[in-house]
Short mmCIF file of C-alpha atoms in Angstrom, two decimals:
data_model
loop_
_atom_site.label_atom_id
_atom_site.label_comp_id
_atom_site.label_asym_id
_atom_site.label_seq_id
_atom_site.Cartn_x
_atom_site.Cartn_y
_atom_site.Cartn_z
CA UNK A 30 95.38 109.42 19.51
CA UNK A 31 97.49 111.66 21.48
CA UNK A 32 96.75 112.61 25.20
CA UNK A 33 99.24 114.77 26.92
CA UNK A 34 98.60 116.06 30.60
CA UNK A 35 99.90 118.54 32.67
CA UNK A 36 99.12 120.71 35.57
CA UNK A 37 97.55 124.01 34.12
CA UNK A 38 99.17 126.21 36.98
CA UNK A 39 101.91 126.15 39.49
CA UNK A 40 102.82 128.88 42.18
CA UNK A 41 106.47 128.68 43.65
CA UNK A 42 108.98 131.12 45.81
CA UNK A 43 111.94 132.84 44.54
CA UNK A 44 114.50 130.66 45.17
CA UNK A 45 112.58 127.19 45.35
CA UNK A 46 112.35 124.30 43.40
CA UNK A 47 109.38 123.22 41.06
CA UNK A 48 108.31 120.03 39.83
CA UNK A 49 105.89 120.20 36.54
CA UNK A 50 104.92 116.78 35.76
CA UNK A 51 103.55 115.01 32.39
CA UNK A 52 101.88 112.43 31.61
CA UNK A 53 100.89 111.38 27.88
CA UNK A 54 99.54 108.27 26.38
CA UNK A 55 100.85 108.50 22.81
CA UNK A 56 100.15 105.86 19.77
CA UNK A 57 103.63 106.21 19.87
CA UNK A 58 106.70 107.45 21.15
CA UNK A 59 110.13 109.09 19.93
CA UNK A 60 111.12 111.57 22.15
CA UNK A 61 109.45 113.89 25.16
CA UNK A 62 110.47 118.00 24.59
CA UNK A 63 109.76 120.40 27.39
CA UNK A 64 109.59 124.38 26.12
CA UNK A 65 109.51 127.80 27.65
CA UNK A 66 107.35 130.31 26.65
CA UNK A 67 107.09 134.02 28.29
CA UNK A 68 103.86 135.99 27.88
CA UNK A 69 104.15 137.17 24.41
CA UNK A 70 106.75 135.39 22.90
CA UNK A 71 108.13 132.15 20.90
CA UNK A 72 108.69 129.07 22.59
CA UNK A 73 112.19 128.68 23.09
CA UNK A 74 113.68 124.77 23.48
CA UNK A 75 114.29 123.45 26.78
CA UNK A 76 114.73 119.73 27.28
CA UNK A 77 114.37 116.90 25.17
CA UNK A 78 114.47 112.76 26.52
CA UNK A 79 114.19 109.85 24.12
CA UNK A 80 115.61 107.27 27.08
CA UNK A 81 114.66 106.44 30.73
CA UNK A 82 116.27 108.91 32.95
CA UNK A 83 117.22 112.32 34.05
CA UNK A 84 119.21 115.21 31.73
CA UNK A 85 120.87 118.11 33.92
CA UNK A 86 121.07 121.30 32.22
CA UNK A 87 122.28 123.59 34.58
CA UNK A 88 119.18 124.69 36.95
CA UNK A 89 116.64 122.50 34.43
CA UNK A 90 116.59 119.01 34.73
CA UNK A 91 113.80 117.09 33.30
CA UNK A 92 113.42 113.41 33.72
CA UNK A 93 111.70 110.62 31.44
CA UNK A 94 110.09 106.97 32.62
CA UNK A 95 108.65 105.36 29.20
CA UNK A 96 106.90 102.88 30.76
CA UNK A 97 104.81 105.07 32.89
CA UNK A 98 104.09 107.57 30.60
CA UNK A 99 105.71 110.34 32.47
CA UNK A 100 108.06 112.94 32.66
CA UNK A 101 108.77 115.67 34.67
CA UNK A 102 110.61 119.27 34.37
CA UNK A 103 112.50 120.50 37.80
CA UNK A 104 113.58 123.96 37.68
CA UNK A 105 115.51 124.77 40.47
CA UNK A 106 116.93 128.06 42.10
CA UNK A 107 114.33 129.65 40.85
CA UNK A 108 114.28 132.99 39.62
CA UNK A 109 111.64 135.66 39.32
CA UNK A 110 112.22 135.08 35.08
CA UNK A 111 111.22 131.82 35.39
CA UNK A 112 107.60 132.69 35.26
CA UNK A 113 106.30 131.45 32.20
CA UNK A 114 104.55 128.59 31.03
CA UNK A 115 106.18 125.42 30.09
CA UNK A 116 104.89 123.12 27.15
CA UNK A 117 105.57 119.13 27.26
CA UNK A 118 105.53 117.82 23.94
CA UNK A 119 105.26 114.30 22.55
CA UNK A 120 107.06 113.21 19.14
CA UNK A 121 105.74 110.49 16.86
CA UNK A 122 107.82 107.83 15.60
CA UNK A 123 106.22 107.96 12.09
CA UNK A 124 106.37 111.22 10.95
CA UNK A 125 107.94 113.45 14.18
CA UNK A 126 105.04 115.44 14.05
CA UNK A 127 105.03 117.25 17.97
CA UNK A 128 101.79 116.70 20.30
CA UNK A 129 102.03 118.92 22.84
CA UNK A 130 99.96 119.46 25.94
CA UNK A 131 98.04 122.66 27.14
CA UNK A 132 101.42 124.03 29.04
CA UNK A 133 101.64 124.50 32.79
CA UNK A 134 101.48 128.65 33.71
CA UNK A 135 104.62 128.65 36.82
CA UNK A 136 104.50 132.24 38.69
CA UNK A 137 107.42 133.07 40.48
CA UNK A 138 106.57 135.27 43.57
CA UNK A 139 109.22 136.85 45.88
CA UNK B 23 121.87 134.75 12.68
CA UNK B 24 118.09 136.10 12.09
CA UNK B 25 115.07 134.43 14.19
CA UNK B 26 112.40 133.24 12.62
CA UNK B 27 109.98 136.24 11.27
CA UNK B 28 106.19 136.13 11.61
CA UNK B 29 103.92 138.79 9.71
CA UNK B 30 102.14 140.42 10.50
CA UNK B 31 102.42 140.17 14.43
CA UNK B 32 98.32 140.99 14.80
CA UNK B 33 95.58 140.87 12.39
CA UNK B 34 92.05 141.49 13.03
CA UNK B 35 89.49 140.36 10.31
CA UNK B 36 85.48 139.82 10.48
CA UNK B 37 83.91 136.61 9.80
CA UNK B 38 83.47 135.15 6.38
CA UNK B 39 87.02 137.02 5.54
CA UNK B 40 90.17 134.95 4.76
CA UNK B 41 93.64 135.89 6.11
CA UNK B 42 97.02 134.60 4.71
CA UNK B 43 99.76 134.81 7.39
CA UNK B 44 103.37 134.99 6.92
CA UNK B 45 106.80 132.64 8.12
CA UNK B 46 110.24 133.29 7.23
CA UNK B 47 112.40 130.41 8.21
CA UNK B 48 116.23 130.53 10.12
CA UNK B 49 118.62 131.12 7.37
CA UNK B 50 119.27 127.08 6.01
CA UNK B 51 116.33 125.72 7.21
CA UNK B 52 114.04 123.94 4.62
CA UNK B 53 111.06 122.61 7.45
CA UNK B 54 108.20 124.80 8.66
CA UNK B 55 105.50 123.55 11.05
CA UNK B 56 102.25 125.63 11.91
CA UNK B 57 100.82 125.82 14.78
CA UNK B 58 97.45 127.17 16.46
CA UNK B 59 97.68 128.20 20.41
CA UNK B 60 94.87 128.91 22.33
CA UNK B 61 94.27 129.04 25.84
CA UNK B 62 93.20 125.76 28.04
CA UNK B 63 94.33 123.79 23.99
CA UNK B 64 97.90 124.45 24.11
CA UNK B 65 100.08 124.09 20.44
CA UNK B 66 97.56 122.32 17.87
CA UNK B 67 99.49 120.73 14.69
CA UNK B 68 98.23 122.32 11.51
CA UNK B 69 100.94 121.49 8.99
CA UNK B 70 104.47 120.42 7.85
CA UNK B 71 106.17 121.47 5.04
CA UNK B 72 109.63 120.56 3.91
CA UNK B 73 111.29 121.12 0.45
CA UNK B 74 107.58 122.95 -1.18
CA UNK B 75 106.12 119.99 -0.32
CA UNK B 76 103.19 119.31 2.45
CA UNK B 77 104.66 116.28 4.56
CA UNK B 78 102.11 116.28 7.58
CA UNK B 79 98.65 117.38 8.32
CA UNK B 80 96.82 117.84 11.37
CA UNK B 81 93.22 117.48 12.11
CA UNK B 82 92.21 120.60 10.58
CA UNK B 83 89.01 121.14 8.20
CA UNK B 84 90.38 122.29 4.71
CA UNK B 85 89.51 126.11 5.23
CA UNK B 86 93.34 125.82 6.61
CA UNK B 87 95.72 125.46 3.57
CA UNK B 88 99.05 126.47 3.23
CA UNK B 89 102.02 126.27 0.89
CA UNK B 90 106.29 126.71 0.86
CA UNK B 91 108.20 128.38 -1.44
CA UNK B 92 111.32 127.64 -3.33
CA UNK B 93 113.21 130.23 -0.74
CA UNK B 94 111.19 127.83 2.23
CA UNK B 95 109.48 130.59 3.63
CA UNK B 96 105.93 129.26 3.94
CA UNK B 97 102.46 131.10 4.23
CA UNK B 98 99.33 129.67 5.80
CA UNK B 99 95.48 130.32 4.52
CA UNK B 100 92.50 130.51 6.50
CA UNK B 101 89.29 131.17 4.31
CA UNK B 102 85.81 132.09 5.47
CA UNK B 103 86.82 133.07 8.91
CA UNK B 104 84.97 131.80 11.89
CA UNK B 105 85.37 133.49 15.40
CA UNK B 106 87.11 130.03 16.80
CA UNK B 107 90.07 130.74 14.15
CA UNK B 108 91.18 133.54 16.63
CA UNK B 109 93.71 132.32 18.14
CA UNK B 110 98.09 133.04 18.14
CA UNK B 111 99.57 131.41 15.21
CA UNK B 112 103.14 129.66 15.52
CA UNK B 113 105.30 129.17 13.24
CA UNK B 114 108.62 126.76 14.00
CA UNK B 115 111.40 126.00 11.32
CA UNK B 116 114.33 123.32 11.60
CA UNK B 117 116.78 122.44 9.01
CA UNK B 118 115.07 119.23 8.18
CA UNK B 119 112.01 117.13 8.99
CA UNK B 120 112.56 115.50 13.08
CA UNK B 121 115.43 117.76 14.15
CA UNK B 122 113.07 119.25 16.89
CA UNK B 123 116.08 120.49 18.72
CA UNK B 124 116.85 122.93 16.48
CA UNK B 125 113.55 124.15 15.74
CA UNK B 126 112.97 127.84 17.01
CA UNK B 127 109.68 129.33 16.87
CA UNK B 128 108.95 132.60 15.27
CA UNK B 129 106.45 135.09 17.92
CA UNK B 130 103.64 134.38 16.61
CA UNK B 131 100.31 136.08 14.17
CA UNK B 132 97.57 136.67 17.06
CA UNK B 133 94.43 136.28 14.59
CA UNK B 134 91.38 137.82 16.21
CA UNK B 135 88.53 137.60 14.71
CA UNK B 136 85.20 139.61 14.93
#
């Protein structure tokens, strides 16, 4: 089975940093996503990690530890249009199907 | 080039009804994944299709069908409607089967139903 965790709500300042973290415990593993989502609207792609590590995308980073289980997404500088909610998402192995978790709601305040 | 397209954008049906929802695919792209959103559940796999054909299934009772066309846009069934189908409806499309980074989601179908 799939079991992704995340917090279900964060509250940072305009101009901080935020750390959403994930955990999962997957019956497999091929690659952690993070997406963006704004009240009413598609998910839009973020982040993806298949190795151990940290990928820098300009203020997004998100980082990946496979043998913990975890991952986290740092948005940094942040902005009053970063309030959204952010999805982590698992992919299997065997047929790439995406698990994701219940998303993490960030509100920016000023 | 176009998004992916999602109709209609809301829908509200009574119980017992079934709906058939709409997704139009990114010019190119033969894969279409549907998902159900609601809140404190996040995205919940329904199905995969790629090429007409069903690849994946999620752990949905059979009241949830769905099918792909020639063109790959795909359409999704729900039959005898309960009021835990309402929910936003996602649709995502990639060029093939595992190339999650260039899958884009459409907006959504927000099924409510009464």
């Amino acid at each position: 089975g799939q079991n992704i965790d995340q917090p279900t709500e964060m509250t940072a300042t305009e101009g901080a940093i935020v750390q959403i973290n994930c955990t999962y415990q997957t019956s497999g593993f091929n690659g952690l996503f993070w997406y963006q989502q704004h009240a009413g609207e598609a998910p839009t792609f973020l982040s993806y990690n298949v190795l151990d590590g940290l990928e820098e995308k300009g203020r997004f980073s998100s980082f990946l530890s496979r043998s913990k289980g975890y991952s986290y997404l740092l948005l940094k500088e942040l902005q009053m249009k970063d309030s959204a909610s952010y999805l982590c998402a698992v992919r299997d192995p065997n047929d790439y199907k995406l698990s994701f978790g219940a998303g993490t709601t960030v509100t920016v305040r000023a | 080039k176009a998004g992916v397209t999602q109709t209609p954008r809301y829908l509200i049906k009574t119980r017992g009804q079934q709906v058939t929802l709409s997704c139009s695919p990114i010019s190119g792209h033969r894969s279409v994944s549907w998902y159900q959103q609601t809140p404190g559940q996040g995205l919940q796999f329904l199905f995969e299709y790629f090429s007409e054909t069903q690849r994946n299934k999620g752990n949905f009772p059979g009241r949830f069908s769905g099918r792909q066309f020639s063109n790959s846009r795909s359409e999704m069934n729900v039959s005898t409607l309960e009021l835990g189908d309402s929910a936003l409806y996602l649709c995502a499309s990639s060029p093939a089967p595992g190339d999650n980074t260039e899958a884009f989601f459409g907006q959504g179908t927000r099924l409510t139903v009464v």
